[in-house]
XYZ file of C-alpha atoms in Angstrom:
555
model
C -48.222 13.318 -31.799
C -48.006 13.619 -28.105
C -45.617 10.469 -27.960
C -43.867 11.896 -30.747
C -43.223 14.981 -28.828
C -42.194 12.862 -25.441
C -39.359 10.843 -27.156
C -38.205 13.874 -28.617
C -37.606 15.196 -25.457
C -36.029 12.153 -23.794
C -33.502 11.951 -26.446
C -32.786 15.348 -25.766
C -32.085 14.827 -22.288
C -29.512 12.037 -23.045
C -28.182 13.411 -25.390
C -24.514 14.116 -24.245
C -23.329 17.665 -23.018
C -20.193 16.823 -24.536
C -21.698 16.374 -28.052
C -23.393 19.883 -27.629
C -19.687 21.351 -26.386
C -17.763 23.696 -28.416
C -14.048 23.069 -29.852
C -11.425 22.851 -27.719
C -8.809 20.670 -29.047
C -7.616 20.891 -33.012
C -4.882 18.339 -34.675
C -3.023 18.365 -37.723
C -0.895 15.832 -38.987
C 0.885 14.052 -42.233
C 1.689 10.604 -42.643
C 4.908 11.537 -44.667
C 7.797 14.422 -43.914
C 10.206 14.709 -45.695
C 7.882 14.305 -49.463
C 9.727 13.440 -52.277
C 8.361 15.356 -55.418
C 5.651 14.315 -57.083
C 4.546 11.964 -54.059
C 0.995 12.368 -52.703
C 1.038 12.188 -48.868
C -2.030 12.255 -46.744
C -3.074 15.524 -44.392
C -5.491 14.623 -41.385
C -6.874 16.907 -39.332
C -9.025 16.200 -36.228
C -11.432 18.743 -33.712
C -13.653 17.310 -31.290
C -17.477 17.035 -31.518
C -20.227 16.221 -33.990
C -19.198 19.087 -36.823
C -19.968 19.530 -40.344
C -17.802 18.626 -43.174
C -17.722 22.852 -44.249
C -16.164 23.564 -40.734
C -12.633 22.795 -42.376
C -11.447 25.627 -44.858
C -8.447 24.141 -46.909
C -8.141 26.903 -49.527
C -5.066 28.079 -48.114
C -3.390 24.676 -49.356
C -4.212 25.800 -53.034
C -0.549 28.141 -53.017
C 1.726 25.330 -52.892
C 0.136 21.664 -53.089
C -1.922 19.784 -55.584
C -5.402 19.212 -54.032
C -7.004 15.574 -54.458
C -9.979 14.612 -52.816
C -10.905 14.829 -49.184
C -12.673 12.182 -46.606
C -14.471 13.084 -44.063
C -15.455 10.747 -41.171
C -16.969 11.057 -37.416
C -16.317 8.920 -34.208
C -17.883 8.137 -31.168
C -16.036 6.933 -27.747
C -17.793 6.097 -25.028
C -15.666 5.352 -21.743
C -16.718 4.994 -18.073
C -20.255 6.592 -19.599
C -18.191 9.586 -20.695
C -19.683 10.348 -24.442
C -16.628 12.352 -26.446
C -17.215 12.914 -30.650
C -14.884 13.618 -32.966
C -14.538 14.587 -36.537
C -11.374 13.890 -38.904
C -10.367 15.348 -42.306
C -8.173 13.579 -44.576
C -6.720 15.183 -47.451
C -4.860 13.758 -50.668
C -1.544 16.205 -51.511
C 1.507 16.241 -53.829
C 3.786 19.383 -53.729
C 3.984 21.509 -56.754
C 7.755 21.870 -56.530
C 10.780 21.142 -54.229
C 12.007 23.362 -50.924
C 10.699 23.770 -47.474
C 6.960 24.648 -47.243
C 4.563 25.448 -44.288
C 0.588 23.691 -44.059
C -0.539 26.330 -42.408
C -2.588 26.126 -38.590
C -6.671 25.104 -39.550
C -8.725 27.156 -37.537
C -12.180 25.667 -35.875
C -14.571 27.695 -33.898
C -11.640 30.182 -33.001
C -9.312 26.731 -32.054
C -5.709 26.283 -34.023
C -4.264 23.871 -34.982
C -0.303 24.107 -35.453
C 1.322 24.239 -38.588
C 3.689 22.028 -40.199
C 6.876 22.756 -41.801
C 7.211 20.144 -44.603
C 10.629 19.185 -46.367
C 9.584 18.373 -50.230
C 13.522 16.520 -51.840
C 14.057 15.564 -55.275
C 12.689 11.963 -56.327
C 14.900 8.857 -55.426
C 16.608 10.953 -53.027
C 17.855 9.184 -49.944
C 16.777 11.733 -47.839
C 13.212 11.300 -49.153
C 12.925 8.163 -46.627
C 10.516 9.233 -43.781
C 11.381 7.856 -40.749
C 9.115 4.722 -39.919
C 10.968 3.665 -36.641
C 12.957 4.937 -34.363
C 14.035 5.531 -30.713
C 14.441 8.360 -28.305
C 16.257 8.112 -24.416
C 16.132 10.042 -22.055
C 17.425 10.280 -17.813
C 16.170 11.421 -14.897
C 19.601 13.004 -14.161
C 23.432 13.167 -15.148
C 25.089 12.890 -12.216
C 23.752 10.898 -9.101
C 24.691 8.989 -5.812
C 26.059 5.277 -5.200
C 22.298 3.625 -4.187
C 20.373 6.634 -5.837
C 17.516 5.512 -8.394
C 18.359 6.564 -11.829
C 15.288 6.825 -14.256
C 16.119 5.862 -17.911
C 13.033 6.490 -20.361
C 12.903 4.461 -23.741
C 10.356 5.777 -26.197
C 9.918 3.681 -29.224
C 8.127 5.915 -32.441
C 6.168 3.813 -34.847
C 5.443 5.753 -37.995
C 3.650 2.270 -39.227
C 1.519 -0.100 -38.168
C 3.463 -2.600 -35.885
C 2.740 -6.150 -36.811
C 5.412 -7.800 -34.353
C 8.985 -6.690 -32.575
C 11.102 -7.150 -29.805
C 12.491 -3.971 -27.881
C 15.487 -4.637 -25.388
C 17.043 -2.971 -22.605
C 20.127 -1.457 -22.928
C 23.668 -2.879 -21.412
C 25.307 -1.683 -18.530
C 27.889 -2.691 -16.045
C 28.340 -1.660 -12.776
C 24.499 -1.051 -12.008
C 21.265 -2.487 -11.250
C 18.486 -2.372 -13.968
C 14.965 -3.075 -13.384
C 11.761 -2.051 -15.291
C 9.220 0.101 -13.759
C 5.579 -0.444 -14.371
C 3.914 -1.584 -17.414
C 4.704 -0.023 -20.974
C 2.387 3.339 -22.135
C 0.794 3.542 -25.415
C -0.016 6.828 -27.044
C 0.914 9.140 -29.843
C 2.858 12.090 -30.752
C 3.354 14.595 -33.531
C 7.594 14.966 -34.527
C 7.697 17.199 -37.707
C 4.396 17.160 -38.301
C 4.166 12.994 -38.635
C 2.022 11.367 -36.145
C 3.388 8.580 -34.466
C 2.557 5.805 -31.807
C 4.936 5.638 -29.413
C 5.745 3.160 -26.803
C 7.012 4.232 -23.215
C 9.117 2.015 -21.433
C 10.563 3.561 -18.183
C 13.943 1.417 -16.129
C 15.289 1.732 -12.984
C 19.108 2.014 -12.591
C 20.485 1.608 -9.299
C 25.058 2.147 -9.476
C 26.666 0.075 -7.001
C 30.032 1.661 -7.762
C 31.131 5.470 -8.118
C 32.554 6.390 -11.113
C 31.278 6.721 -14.654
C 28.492 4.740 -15.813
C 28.002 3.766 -19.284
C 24.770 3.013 -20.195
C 24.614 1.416 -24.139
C 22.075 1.605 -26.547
C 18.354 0.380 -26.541
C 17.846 -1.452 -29.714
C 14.361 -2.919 -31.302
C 13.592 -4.997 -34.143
C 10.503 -6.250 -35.574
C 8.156 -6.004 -38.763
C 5.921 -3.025 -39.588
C 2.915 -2.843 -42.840
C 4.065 -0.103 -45.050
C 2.143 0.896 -48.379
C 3.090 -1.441 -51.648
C 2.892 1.670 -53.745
C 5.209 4.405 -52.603
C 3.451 7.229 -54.021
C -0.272 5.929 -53.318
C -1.781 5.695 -49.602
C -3.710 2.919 -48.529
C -6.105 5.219 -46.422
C -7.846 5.680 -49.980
C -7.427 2.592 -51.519
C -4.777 2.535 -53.877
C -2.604 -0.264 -53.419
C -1.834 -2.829 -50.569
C 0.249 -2.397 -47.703
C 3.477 -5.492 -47.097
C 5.242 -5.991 -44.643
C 9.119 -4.679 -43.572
C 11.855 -5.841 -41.309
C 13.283 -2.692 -38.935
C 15.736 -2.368 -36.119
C 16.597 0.701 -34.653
C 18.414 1.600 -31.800
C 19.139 4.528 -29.352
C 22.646 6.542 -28.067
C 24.917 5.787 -25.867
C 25.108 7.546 -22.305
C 27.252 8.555 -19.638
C 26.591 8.886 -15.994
C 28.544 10.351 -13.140
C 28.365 8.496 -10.137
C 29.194 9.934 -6.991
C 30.306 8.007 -3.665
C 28.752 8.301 -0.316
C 29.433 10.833 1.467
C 32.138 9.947 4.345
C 30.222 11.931 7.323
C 27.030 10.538 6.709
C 25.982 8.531 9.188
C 23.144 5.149 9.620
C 21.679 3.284 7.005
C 22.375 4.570 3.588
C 19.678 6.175 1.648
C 19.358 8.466 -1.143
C 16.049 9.805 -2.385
C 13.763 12.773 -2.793
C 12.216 12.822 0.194
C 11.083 10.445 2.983
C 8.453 10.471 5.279
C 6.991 8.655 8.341
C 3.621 7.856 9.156
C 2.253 6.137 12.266
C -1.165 4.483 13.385
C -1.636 2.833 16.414
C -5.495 3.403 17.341
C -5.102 7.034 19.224
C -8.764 7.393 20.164
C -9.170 4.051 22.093
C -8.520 3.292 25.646
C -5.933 1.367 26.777
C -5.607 -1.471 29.355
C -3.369 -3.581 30.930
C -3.552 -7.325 29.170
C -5.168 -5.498 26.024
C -2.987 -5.568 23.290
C -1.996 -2.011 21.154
C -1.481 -2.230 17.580
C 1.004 0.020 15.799
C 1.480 0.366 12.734
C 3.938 2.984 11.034
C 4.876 3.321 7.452
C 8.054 4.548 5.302
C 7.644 6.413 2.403
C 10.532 6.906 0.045
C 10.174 9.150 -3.535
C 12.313 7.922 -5.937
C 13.712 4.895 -4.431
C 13.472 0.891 -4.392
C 11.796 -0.714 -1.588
C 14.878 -2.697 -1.549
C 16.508 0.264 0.092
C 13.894 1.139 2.837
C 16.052 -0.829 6.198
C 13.916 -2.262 8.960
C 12.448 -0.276 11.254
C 13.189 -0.246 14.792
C 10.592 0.268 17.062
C 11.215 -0.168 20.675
C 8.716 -0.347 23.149
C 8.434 1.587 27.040
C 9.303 -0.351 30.308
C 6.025 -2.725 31.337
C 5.314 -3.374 27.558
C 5.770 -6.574 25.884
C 6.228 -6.526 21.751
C 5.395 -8.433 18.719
C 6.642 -7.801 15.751
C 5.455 -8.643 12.335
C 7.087 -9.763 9.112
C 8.350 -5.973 7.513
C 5.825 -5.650 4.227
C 7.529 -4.128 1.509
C 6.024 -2.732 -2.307
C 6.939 -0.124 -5.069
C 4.324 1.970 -6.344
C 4.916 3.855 -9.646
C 2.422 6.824 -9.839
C 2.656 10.009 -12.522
C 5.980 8.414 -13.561
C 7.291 8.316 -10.109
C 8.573 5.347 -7.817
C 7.677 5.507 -4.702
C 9.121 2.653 -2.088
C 6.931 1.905 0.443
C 7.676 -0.190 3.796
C 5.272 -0.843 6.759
C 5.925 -2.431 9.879
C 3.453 -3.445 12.281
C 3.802 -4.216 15.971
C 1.476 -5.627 18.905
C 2.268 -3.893 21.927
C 0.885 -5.860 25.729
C 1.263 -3.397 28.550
C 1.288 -5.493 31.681
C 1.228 -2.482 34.393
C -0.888 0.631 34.466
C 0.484 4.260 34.153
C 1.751 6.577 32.017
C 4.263 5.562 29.604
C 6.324 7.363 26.290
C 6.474 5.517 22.548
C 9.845 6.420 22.045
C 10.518 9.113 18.685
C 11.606 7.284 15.745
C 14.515 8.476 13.492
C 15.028 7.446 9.443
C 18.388 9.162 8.318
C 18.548 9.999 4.496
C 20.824 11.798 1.966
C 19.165 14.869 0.030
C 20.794 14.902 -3.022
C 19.304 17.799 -4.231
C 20.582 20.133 -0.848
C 23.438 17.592 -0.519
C 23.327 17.352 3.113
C 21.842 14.443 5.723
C 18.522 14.920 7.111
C 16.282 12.770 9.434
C 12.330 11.794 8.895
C 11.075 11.697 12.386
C 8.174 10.535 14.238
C 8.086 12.340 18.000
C 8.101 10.443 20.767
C 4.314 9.868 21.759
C 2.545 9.426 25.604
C -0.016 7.251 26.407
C -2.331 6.052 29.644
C -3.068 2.908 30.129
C -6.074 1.931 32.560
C -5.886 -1.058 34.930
C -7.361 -4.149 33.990
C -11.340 -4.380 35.192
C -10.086 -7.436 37.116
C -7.450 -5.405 38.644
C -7.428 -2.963 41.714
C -5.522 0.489 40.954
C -2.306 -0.682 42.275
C -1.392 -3.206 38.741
C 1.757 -5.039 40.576
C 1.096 -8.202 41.070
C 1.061 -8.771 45.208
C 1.122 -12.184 46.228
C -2.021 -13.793 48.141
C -0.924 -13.209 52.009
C -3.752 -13.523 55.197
C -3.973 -9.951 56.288
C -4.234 -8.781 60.608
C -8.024 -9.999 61.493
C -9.979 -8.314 63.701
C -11.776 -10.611 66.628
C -15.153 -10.645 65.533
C -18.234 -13.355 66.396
C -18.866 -15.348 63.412
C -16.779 -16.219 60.273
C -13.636 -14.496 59.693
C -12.802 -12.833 56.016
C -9.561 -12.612 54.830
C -9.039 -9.930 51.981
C -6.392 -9.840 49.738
C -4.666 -8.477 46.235
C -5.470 -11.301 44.425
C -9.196 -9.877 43.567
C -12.444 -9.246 45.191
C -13.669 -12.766 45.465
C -12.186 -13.388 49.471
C -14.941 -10.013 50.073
C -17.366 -11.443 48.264
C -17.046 -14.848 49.825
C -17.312 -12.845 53.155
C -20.106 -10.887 52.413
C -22.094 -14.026 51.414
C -20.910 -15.696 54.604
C -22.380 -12.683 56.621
C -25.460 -13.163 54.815
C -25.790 -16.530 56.004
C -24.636 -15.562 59.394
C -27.602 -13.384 59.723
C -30.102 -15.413 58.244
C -29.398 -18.626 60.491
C -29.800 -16.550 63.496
C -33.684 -15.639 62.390
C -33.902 -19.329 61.548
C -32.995 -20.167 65.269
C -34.332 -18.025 66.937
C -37.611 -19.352 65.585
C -37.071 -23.268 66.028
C -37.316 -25.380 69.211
C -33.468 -26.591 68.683
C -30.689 -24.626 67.000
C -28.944 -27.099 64.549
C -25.408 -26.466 63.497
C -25.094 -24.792 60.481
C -23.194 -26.550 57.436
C -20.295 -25.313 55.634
C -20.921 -23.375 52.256
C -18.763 -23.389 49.443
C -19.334 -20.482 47.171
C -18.248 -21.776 43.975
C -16.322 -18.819 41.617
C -17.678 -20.406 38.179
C -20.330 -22.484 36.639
C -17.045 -24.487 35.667
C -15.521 -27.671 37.643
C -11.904 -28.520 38.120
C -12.379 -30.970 35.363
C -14.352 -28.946 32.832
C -11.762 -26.302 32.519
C -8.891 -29.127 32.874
C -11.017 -30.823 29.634
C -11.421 -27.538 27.912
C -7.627 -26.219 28.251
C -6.914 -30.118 27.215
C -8.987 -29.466 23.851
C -7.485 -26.042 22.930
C -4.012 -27.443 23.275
C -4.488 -30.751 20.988
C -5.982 -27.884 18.260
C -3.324 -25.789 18.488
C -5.182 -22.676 18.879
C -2.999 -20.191 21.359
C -5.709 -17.546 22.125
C -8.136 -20.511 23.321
C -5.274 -22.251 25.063
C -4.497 -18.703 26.887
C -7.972 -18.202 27.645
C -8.385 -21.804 29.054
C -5.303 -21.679 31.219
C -6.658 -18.507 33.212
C -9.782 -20.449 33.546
C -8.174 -23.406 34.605
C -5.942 -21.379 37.546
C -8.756 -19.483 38.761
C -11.419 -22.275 39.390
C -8.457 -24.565 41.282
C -7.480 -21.099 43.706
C -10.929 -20.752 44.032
C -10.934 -17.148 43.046
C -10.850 -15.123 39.511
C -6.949 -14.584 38.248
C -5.577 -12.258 35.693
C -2.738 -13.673 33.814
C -1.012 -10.504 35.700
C -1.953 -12.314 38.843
C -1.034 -15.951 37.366
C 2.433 -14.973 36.299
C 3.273 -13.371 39.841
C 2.187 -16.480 41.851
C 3.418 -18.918 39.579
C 6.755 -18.205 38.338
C 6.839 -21.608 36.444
C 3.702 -20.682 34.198
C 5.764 -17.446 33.251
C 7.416 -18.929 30.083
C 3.996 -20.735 29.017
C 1.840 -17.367 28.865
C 4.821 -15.710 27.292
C 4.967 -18.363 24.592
C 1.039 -18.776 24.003
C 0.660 -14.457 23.682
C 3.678 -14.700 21.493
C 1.554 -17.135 18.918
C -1.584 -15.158 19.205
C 0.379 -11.237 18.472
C 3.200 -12.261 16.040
C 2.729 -13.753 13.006
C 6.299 -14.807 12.847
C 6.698 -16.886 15.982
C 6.729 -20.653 15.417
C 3.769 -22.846 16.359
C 4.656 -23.538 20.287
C 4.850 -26.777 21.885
C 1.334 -27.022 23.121
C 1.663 -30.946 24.466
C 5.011 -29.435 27.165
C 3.090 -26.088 27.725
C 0.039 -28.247 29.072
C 1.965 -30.662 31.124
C 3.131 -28.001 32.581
C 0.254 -26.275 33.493
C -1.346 -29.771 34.826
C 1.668 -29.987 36.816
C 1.372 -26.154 38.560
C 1.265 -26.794 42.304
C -1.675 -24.877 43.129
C -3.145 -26.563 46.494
C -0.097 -24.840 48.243
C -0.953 -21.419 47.175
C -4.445 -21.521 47.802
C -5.958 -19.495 50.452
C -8.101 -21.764 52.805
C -12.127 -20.431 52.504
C -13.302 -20.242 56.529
C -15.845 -21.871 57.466
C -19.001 -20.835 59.510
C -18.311 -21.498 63.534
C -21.278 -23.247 65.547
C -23.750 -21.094 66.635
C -23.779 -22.782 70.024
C -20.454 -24.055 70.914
C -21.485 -25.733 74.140
């Protein structure tokens, strides 16, 4: 009894609220209208949720229709988890005479339905054919600008079941046509009939002013249609065969209107445009470190086709690398929206303070009819030195400074880097401890010459590894392996700031290798010429000579 009690309660708990929900939502509809007179058609009326089969009162249709039986039914849907019930009425009719009649609204829990005016002709009359296809068309606007985006809506009504059919877009000259998205599915009520319908929506783009005529959107195809004209299927009386339709839609007429002769840039027409830009605002910049912006175009109601490049220039001290423009339509709540983004890597190669300059879209309102401008401000940045650099980021070539007349080695400091004071300050060290050493041993030898080596690396490691990244063609390693590669033969760490200033003829080699690791556009370089030249940098001549340690007792 206990368990009894315990699954009662956990079906309870899943049980879904919407099951327990009250009415909101009542539909009524007829397969037929106009009726022909004595012709039974079929009422169906739908409310949401689990109900009982007394919740429908249909007395009222006692006044002017024959009454046959009713069928009652109940569905379940389940979708993304979301329980939803409903319950359907369907109700055999045949009108008791001819005219124009009114099924009047059902009401459900205090929910209406709305009523149906219902056309009951003589028998064999021609206007006794309900509609079982047909087409409706409908535009975004009647009068619109050379390059504007013209939506043209095709809804195709089925008042059968579609078995197969073919529906075409209409002919125009004069104009671009392109469908947008994929087709809808749904239904409708017209007169009281339900119907699927099929949305199709185009995209019409005039290339000339003028008038545009836009002809007809036709469809053809088979529908299932009841064998026995005055007994429905639904109950099962008779079989349903198939029928051959074609249909087709009215003609329209467009105004198109020319650009306007003061407007000035690129030509675009839409609803409004907008610019967006990323570029990493919260990080800090350095020299060498490369910035990545990225800034978008928005366009409502336009093609992607009509979003131009985007021009982005860059500040004094900067060096750019532009990608491939990426470029996409995106149809949301039956609106096109043209997209365009455009990325750029941005190398500063000098510290300071520097301006993105604004960026200007012009566009054409056609709604205000006037020009106007999406904008993004101009935007300043800092950019920090380099951590191998001192504050002072122009490159200063490597020249002995004044020394002072000292006993022991002499240090020469320069702009190339801290290494020259380091190598000094280790030579001191020395300095001082050979002294102690002497001054405790019967003779006082000469003390050798120390090389203080800048890497774990030798001449011909980083001459092997800058060899390997150039026969695989990788750019960054290649880069990477060059600055290496300088900086063990001067004997002293190098930016590629540094590198460029000293050796003019490595310039166009570091330009070309940063241009294959930034831009996805640049070709593949020439990696076999960019290391024979880099073998071939004369770098003994601008290498600063490393002192070495004077006797301790020159006589």
């Amino acid at each position: 009894m206990v368990k009894k009690a315990i699954l009662l309660f956990l079906l309870m708990l899943l049980t879904p609220l919407s099951a327990l929900a009250a009415v909101t939502k009542v539909d009524a509809s007829v397969d037929k209208n106009p009726v022909m007179e004595g012709e039974y058609f079929v009422l169906t009326v739908t409310a949401d949720g689990n109900l009982d089969a007394s919740a429908l009162n249909t007395s009222a249709l006692g006044k002017d229709f024959v009454v046959g039986r009713t069928s009652v039914g109940h569905s379940t849907q389940i979708v993304n988890f979301d329980t939803s019930k409903q319950t359907s009425w369907q109700i055999l009719l045949a009108p008791k005479q001819i005219g124009n009649f009114t099924i009047p609204a059902f009401s459900i829990d205090g929910v209406k339905s709305q009523p149906i005016s219902l056309k009951v002709v003589k028998a064999g009359s021609d206007a006794g054919q309900s509609k079982l296809v047909f087409i409706d068309t409908s535009l975004s606007a009647n009068k619109v600008y050379v390059g504007q985006l013209l939506l043209y809506k095709v809804k195709l009504y089925l008042g059968a079941d579609l078995q197969r059919g073919v529906l075409n877009a209409p002919t125009l000259n004069g104009a671009e046509l392109k469908q947008l998205g994929e087709d809808q599915d749904k239904q409708e009520i017209v007169d009281g009939k339900r119907y699927r319908v099929i949305e199709r929506t185009y995209g019409i783009t005039a290339t000339d002013a003028g008038t545009l005529n836009i002809g007809p959107a036709t469809f053809q195809g088979d529908v299932m249609v009841n064998g026995n004209g005055n007994r429905d299927s639904l109950f099962g009386f008779g079989f349903g065969d198939s029928r051959m339709v074609q249909t087709a839609s009215k003609s329209l007429r467009v105004e198109i209107l020319p650009k306007p002769a003061h407007y000035q840039g690129k030509w675009l027409v839409a609803d409004l445009v907008s610019l967006h830009d990323i570029y990493g605002k919260q990080q800090q910049y350095q020299v060498g470190t490369p910035i990545t912006r990225t800034v978008t175009l928005l366009a409502s109601n336009a093609e992607d086709t009509a979003l131009a490049d985007l021009t982005i220039q860059v500040p004094d001290g900067f060096k750019a690398y532009p990608e491939k423009a990426q470029r996409e339509n995106i149809v949301r709540n039956g609106q096109l929206v043209a997209k365009l983004t455009q990325t750029i890597a941005m190398v500063p190669s000098k510290a300071g303070t520097f301006t993105l300059p604004e960026i200007r879209v012009p566009w054409w309102n056609p709604h205000l009819r006037k020009q106007e401008y999406a904008l993004l401000p101009a935007q300043v940045i800092e950019v920090a030195p380099a951590p191998s650099q001192t504050a002072d980021l122009t490159p200063v070539a490597t020249t002995p400074q004044p020394q002072t007349p000292a006993v022991g080695p002499q240090t020469v400091v320069t702009a190339a880097g801290y290494w020259p004071l380091l190598t000094g300050v280790f030579a001191l060290l020395w300095l001082i401890t050979l002294i102690l050493w002497r001054r405790a041993a019967t003779q006082a030898p000469r003390v050798p010459h120390v090389a203080v080596a800048p890497n774990s690396h030798s001449t011909a490691d980083t001459k092997a590894v800058l060899t390997q990244a150039c026969r695989e063609r990788s750019a960054s390693r290649a880069l990477m392996a060059l600055q290496q590669h300088i900086s063990e033969q001067m004997g002293s760490p190098l930016s590629l700031a540094d590198i460029r200033s000293q050796f003019p003829e490595l310039q166009a080699s570091i330009d070309t290798l940063q241009g294959a690791g930034y831009s996805r556009d640049s070709s593949a370089p020439d990696f076999d010429a960019i290391l024979k030249t880099i073998l071939a940098a004369k770098v003994a001549a601008r290498r600063q000579p490393t002192p070495g340690l004077a006797p301790l007792n020159p006589h």
